[in-house]
mmCIF file of C-alpha atoms and ligand atoms in Angstrom:
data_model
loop_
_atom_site.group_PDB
_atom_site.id
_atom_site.type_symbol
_atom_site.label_atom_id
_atom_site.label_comp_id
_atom_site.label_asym_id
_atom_site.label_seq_id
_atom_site.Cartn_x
_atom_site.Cartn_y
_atom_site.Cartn_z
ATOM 1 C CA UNK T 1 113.588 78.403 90.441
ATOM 2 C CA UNK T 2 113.352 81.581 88.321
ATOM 3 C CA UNK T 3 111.486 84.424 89.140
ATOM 4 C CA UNK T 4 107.261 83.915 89.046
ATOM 5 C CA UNK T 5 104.863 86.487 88.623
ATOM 6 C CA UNK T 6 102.420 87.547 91.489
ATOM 7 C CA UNK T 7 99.391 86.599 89.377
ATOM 8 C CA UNK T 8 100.447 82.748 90.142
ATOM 9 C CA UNK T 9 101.195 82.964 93.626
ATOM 10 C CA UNK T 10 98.182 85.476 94.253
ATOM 11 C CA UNK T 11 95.563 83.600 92.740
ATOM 12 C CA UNK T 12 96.422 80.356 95.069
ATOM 13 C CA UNK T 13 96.461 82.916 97.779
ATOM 14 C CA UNK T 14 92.993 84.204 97.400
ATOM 15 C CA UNK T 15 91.375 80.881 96.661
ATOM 16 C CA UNK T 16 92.860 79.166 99.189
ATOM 17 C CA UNK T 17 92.155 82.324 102.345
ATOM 18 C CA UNK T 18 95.839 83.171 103.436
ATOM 19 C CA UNK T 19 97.774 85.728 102.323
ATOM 20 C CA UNK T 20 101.476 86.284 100.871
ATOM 21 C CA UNK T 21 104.020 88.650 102.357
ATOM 22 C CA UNK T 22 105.408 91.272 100.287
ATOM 23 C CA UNK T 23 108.785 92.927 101.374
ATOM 24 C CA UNK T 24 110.512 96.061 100.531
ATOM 25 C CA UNK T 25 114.280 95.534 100.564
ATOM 26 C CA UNK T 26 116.901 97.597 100.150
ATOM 27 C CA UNK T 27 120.247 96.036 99.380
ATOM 28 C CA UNK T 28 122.341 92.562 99.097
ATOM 29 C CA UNK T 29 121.786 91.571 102.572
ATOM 30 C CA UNK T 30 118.037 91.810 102.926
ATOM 31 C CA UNK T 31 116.960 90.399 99.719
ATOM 32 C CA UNK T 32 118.891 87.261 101.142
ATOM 33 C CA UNK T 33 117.380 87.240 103.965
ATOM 34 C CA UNK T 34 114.208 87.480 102.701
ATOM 35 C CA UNK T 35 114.396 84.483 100.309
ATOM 36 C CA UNK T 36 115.902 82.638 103.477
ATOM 37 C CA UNK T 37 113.116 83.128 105.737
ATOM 38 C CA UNK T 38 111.042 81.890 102.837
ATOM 39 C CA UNK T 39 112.677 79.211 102.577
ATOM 40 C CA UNK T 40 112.920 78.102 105.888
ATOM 41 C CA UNK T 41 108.975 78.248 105.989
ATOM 42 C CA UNK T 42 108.646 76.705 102.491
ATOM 43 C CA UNK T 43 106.203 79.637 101.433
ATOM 44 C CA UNK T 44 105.937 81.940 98.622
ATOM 45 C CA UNK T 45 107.625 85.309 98.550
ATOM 46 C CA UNK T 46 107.497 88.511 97.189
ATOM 47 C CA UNK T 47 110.314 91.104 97.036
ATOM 48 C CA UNK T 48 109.691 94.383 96.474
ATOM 49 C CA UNK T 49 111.376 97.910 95.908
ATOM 50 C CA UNK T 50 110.208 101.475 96.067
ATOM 51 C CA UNK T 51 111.185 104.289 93.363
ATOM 52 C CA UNK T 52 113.463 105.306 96.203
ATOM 53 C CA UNK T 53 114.960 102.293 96.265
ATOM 54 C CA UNK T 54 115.806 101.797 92.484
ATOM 55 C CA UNK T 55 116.953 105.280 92.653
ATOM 56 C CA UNK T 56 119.684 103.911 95.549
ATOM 57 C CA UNK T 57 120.605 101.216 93.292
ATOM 58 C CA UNK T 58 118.784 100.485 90.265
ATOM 59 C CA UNK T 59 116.322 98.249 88.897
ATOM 60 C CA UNK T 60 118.639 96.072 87.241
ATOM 61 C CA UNK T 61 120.427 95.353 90.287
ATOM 62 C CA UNK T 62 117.622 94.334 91.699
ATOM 63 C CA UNK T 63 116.448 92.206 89.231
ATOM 64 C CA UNK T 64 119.906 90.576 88.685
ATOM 65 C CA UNK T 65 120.154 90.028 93.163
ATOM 66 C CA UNK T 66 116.557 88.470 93.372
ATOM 67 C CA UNK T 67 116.812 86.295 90.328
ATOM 68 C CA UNK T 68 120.416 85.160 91.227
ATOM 69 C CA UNK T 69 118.668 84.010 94.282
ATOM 70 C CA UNK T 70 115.278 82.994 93.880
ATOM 71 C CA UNK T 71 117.270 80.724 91.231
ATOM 72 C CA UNK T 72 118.655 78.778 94.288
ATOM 73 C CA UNK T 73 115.487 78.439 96.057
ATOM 74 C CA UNK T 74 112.730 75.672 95.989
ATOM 75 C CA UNK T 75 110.183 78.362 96.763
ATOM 76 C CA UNK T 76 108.171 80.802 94.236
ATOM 77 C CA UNK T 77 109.702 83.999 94.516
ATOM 78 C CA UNK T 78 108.372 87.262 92.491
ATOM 79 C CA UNK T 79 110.210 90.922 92.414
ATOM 80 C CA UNK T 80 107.186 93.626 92.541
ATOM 81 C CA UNK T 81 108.050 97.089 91.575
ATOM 82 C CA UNK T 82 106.324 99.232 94.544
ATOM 83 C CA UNK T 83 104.259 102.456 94.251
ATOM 84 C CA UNK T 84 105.259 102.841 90.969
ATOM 85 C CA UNK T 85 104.677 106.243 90.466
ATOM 86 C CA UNK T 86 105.084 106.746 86.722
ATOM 87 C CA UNK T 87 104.031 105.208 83.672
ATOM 88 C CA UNK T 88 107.878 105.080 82.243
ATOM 89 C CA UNK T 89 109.052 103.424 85.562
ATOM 90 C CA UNK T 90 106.596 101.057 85.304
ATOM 91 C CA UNK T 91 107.869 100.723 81.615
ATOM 92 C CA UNK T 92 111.546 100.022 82.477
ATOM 93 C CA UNK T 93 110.949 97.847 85.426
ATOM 94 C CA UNK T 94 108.853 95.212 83.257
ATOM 95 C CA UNK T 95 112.248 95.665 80.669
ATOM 96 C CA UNK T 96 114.225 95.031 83.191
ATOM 97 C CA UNK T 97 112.684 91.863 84.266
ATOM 98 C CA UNK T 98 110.709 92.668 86.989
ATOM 99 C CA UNK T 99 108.122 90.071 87.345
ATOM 100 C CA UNK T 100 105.199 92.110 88.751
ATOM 101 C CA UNK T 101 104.181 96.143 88.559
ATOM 102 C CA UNK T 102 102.650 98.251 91.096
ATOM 103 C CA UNK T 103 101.489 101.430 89.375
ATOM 104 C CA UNK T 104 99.853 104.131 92.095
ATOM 105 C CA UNK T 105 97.850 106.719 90.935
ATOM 106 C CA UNK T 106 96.385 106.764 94.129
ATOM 107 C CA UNK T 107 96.721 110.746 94.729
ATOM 108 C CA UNK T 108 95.137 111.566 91.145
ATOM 109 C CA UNK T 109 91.305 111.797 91.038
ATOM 110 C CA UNK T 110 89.151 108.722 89.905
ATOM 111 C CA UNK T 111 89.357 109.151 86.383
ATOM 112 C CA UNK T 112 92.897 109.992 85.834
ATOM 113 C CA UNK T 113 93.987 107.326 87.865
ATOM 114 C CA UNK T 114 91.777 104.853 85.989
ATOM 115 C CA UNK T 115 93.753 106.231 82.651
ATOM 116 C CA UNK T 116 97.096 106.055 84.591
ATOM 117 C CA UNK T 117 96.554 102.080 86.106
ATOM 118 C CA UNK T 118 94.447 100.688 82.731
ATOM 119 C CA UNK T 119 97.569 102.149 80.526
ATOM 120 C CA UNK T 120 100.041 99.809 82.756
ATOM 121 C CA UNK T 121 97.857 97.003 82.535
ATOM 122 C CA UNK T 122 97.643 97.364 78.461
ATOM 123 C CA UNK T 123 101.007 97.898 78.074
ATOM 124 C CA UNK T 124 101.919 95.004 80.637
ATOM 125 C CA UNK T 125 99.297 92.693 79.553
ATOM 126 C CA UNK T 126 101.425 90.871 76.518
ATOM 127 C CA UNK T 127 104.434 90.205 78.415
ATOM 128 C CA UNK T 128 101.882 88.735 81.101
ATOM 129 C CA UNK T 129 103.097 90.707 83.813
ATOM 130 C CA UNK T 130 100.459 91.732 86.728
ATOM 131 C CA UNK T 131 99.485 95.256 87.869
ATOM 132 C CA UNK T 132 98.751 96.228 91.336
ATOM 133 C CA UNK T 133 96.632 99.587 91.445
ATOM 134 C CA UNK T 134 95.864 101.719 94.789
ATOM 135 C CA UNK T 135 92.383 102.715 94.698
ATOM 136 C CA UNK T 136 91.950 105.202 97.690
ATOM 137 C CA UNK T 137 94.877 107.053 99.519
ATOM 138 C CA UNK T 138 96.914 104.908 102.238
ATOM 139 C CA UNK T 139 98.256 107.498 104.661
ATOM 140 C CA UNK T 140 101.462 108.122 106.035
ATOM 141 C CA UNK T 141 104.816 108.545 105.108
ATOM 142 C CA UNK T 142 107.547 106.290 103.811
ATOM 143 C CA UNK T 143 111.176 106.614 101.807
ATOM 144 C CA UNK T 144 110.194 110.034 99.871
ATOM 145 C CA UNK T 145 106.562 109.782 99.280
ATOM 146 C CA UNK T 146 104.104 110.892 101.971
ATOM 147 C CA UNK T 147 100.262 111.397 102.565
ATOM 148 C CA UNK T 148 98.840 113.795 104.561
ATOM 149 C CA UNK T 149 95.296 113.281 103.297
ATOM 150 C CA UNK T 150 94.625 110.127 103.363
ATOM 151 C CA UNK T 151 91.106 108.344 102.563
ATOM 152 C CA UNK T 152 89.398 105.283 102.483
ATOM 153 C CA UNK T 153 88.631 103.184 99.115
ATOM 154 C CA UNK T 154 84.461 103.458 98.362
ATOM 155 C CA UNK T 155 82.947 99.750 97.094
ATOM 156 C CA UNK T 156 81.330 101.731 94.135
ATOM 157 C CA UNK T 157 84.381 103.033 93.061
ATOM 158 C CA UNK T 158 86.234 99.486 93.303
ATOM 159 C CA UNK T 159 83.628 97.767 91.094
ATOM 160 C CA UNK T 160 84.004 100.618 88.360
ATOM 161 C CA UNK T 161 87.913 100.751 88.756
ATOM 162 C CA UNK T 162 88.961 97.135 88.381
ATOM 163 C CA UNK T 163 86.153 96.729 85.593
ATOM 164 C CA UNK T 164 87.309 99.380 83.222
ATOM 165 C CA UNK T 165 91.098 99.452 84.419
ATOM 166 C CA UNK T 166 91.908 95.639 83.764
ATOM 167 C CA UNK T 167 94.506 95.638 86.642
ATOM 168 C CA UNK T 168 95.377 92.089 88.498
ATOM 169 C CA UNK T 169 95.351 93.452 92.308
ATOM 170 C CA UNK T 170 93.838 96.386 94.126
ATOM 171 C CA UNK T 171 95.220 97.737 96.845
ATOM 172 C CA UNK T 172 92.706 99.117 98.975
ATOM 173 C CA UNK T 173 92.687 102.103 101.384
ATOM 174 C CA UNK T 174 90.647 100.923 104.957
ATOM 175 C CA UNK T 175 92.768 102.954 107.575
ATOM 176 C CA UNK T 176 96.434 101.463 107.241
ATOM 177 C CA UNK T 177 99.277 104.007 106.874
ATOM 178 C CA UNK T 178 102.861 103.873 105.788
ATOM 179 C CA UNK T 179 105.863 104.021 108.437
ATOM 180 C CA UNK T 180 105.441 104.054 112.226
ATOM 181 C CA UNK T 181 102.136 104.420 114.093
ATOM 182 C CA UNK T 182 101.627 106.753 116.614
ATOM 183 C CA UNK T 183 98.633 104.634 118.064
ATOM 184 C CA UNK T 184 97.099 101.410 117.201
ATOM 185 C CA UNK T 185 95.309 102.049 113.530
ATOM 186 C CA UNK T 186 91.618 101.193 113.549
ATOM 187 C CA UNK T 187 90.833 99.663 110.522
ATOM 188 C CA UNK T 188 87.494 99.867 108.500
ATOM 189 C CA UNK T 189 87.576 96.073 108.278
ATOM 190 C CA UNK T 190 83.550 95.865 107.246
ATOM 191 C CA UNK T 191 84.235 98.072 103.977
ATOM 192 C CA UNK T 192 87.003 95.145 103.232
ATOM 193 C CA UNK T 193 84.417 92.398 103.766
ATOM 194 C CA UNK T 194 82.176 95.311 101.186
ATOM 195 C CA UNK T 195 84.850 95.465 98.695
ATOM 196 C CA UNK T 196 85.912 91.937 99.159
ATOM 197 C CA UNK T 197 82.131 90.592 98.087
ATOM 198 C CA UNK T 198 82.092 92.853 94.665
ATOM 199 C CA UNK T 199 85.827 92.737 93.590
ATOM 200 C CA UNK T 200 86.965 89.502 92.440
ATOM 201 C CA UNK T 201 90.753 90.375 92.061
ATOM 202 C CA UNK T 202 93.248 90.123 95.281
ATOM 203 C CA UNK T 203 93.306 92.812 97.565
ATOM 204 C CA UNK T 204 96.290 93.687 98.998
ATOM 205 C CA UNK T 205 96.789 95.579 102.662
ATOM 206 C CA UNK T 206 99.431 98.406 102.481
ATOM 207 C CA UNK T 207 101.281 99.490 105.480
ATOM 208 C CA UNK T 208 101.128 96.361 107.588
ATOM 209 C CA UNK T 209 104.400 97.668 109.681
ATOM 210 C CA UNK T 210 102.766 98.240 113.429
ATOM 211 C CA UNK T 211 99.590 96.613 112.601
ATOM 212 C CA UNK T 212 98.723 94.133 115.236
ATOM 213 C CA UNK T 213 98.951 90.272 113.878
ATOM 214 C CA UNK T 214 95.270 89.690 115.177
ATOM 215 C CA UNK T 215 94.431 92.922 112.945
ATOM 216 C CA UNK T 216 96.377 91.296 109.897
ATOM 217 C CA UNK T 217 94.738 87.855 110.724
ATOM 218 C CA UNK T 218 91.381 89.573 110.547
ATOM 219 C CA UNK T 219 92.222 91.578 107.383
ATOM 220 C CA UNK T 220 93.200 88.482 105.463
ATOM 221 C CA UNK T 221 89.738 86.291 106.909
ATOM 222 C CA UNK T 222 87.769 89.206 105.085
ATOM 223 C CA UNK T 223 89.828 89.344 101.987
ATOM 224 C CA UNK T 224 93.403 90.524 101.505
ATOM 225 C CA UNK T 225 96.053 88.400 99.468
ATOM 226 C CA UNK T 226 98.978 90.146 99.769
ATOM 227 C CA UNK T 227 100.473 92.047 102.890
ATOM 228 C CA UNK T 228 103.043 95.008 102.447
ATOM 229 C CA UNK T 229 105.915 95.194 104.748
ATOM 230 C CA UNK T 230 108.109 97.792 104.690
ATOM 231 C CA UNK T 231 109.245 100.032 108.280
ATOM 232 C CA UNK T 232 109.245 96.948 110.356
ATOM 233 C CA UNK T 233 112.073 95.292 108.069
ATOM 234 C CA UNK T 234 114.165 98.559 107.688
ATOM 235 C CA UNK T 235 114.216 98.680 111.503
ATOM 236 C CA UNK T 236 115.186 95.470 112.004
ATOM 237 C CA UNK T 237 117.920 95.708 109.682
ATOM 238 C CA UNK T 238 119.490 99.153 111.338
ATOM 239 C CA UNK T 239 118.902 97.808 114.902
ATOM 240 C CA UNK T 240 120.719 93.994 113.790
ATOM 241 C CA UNK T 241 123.684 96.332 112.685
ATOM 242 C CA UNK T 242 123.489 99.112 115.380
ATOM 243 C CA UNK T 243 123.745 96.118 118.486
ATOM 244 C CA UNK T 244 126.614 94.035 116.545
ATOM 245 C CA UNK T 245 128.684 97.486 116.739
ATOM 246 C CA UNK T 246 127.856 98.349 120.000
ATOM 247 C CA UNK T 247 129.025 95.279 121.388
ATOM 248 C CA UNK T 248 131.724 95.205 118.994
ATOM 249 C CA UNK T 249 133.172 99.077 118.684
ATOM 250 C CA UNK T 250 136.438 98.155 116.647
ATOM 251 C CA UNK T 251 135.044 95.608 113.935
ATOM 252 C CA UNK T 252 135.411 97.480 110.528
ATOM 253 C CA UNK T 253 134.102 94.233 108.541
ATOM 254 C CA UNK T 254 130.919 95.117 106.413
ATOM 255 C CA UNK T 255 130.350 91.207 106.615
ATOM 256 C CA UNK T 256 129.832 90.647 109.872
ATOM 257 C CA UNK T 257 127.492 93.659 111.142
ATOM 258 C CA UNK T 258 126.047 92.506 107.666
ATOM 259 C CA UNK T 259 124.768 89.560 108.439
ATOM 260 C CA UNK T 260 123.485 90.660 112.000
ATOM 261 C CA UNK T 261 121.404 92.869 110.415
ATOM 262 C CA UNK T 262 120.111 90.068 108.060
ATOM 263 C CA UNK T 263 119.690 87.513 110.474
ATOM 264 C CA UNK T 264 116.751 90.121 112.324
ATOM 265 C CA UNK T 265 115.729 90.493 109.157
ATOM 266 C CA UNK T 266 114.981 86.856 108.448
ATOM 267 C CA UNK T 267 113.836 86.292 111.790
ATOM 268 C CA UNK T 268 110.719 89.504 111.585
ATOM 269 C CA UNK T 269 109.999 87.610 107.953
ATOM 270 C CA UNK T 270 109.592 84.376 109.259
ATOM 271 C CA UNK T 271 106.784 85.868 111.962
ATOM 272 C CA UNK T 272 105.266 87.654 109.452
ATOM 273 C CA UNK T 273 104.787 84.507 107.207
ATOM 274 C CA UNK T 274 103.360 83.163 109.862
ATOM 275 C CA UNK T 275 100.797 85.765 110.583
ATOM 276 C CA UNK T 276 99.794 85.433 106.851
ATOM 277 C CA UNK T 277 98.896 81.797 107.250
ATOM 278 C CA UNK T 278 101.433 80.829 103.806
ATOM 279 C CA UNK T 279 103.853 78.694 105.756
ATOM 280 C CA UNK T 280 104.088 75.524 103.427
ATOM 281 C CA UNK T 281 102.121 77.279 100.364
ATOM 282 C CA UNK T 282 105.002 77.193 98.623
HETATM 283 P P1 13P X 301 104.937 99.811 106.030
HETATM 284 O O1 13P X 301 106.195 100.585 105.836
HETATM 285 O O2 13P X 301 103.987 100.479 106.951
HETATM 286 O O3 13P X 301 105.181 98.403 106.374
HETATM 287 O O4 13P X 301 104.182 99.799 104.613
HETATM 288 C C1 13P X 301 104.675 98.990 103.610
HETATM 289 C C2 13P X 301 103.997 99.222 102.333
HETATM 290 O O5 13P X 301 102.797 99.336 102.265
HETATM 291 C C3 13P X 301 104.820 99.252 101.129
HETATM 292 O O6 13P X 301 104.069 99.544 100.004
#
């Protein structure tokens, strides 16, 4: 089918108390593998790409890989531009077809960033096309953008920010960080359940990569509608490849370390669908 937006699938999402995936990909084979997995587990998906990413290839690639095969599937599908960290990319992904816009002003103070996310959501708002907004600083590091500061989203500040920005999602700072963990991340799940009660909108739960499932589980009872995963997929990708050459030093076909890569990709997506409760949502 073609490409939905996240407001759609979202909005079942939050009334009905699961959550969808969202995952970064990176080229050909892991957009596949992505749409496979959610197909396999008749659920919702969403693809999304960095500004590192659309710097690798660009957006119009993207836009023309997804839609060429969400097209195929039976299963809602939506391409999210992630971290969007300008108001002009945000501007040429929804050109280009992009069916949902992350805009992070995250690192700016309060007031700027409400300027920066309620511009996105004006300018995206006849086209129809949501906007995520970070409210809050997720920590960590991941592609080319990194936080050394992080800190957590205040319930005051929600309320204020959704009201006078007019975004679609919040994503919500409550001690998840980008990339790899160095122990398990204890997460302020009572300010969710806080936030949750005041914010109507969907939350969404950044750097779910090395989060236990129970954690995610409990983040999506108090709240979140969309889960980012990023790290976990890149690694499974790299380590799909790195075995199938091991074990076979002398292959020089693209297509077949390819698709060993994509099938660990598929395989991670289909456990992570089921940790956000949206097998059959579709
Ligand atoms: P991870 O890389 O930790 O999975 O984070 C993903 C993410 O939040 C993308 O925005």
């Amino acid at each position: 089918m073609p490409l939905v937006t996240t407001e759609e699938i979202l909005r079942k999402a939050n009334d009905e108390g699961y959550a969808v995936g969202a995952f970064n990909v990176e080229n050909m084979e892991m957009v596949r593998a992505v749409i496979k997995a959610c197909e396999e587990m008749n659920a919702p998906g969403i693809l999304q790409t960095t500004p590192s990413t659309v710097k690798y290839a660009d957006l119009d690639m993207y836009v023309a890989m997804v839609s060429a095969e969400a097209k195929k599937a039976d299963v809602p599908i939506a391409l999210h531009l992630d971290h969007g960290s300008s108001f002009e990319l945000a501007m040429q992904a929804l050109r280009s077809g992009y069916t949902s816009i992350m805009i992070d002003g995250s690192k700016l103070e309060i007031d700027e960033n409400i300027k920066l996310s309620k511009s996105v959501a004006d300018a995206c708002r006849p086209s129809r096309i949501p906007v995520e907004a970070e409210l809050g600083k997720v920590g960590g590091k991941e592609d080319d953008m990194s936080c050394d500061d992080p800190g957590y989203t205040e319930v005051d500040d929600a309320v204020r920010f959704v009201k006078e920005t007019g975004v679609s999602s919040l994503a919500v700072a409550i001690g998840t960080a980008h990339g790899i963990y160095k122990g398990v991340p204890k997460l302020d799940v009572d300010r969710l359940s806080e936030i949750k009660k005041v914010v109507s909108i969907p939350l969404v739960l950044h750097g779910a990569s090395g989060v236990p499932d129970d954690a995610v589980r409990e983040c999506i009872k108090r709240g979140i509608s969309k889960v980012n995963f990023a790290t976990e997929l890149r690694i499974a990708f790299s380590d799909g490849l790195k075995e199938y050459l091991q074990e076979n030093p002398d292959t020089f076909d693209p297509k077949k370390y390819c698709t060993a890569g994509s099938s660990k990709v598929t395989e991670l997506v289909k456990a992570k669908i089921r940790v956000c409760g949206s097998e059959n949502k579709a």
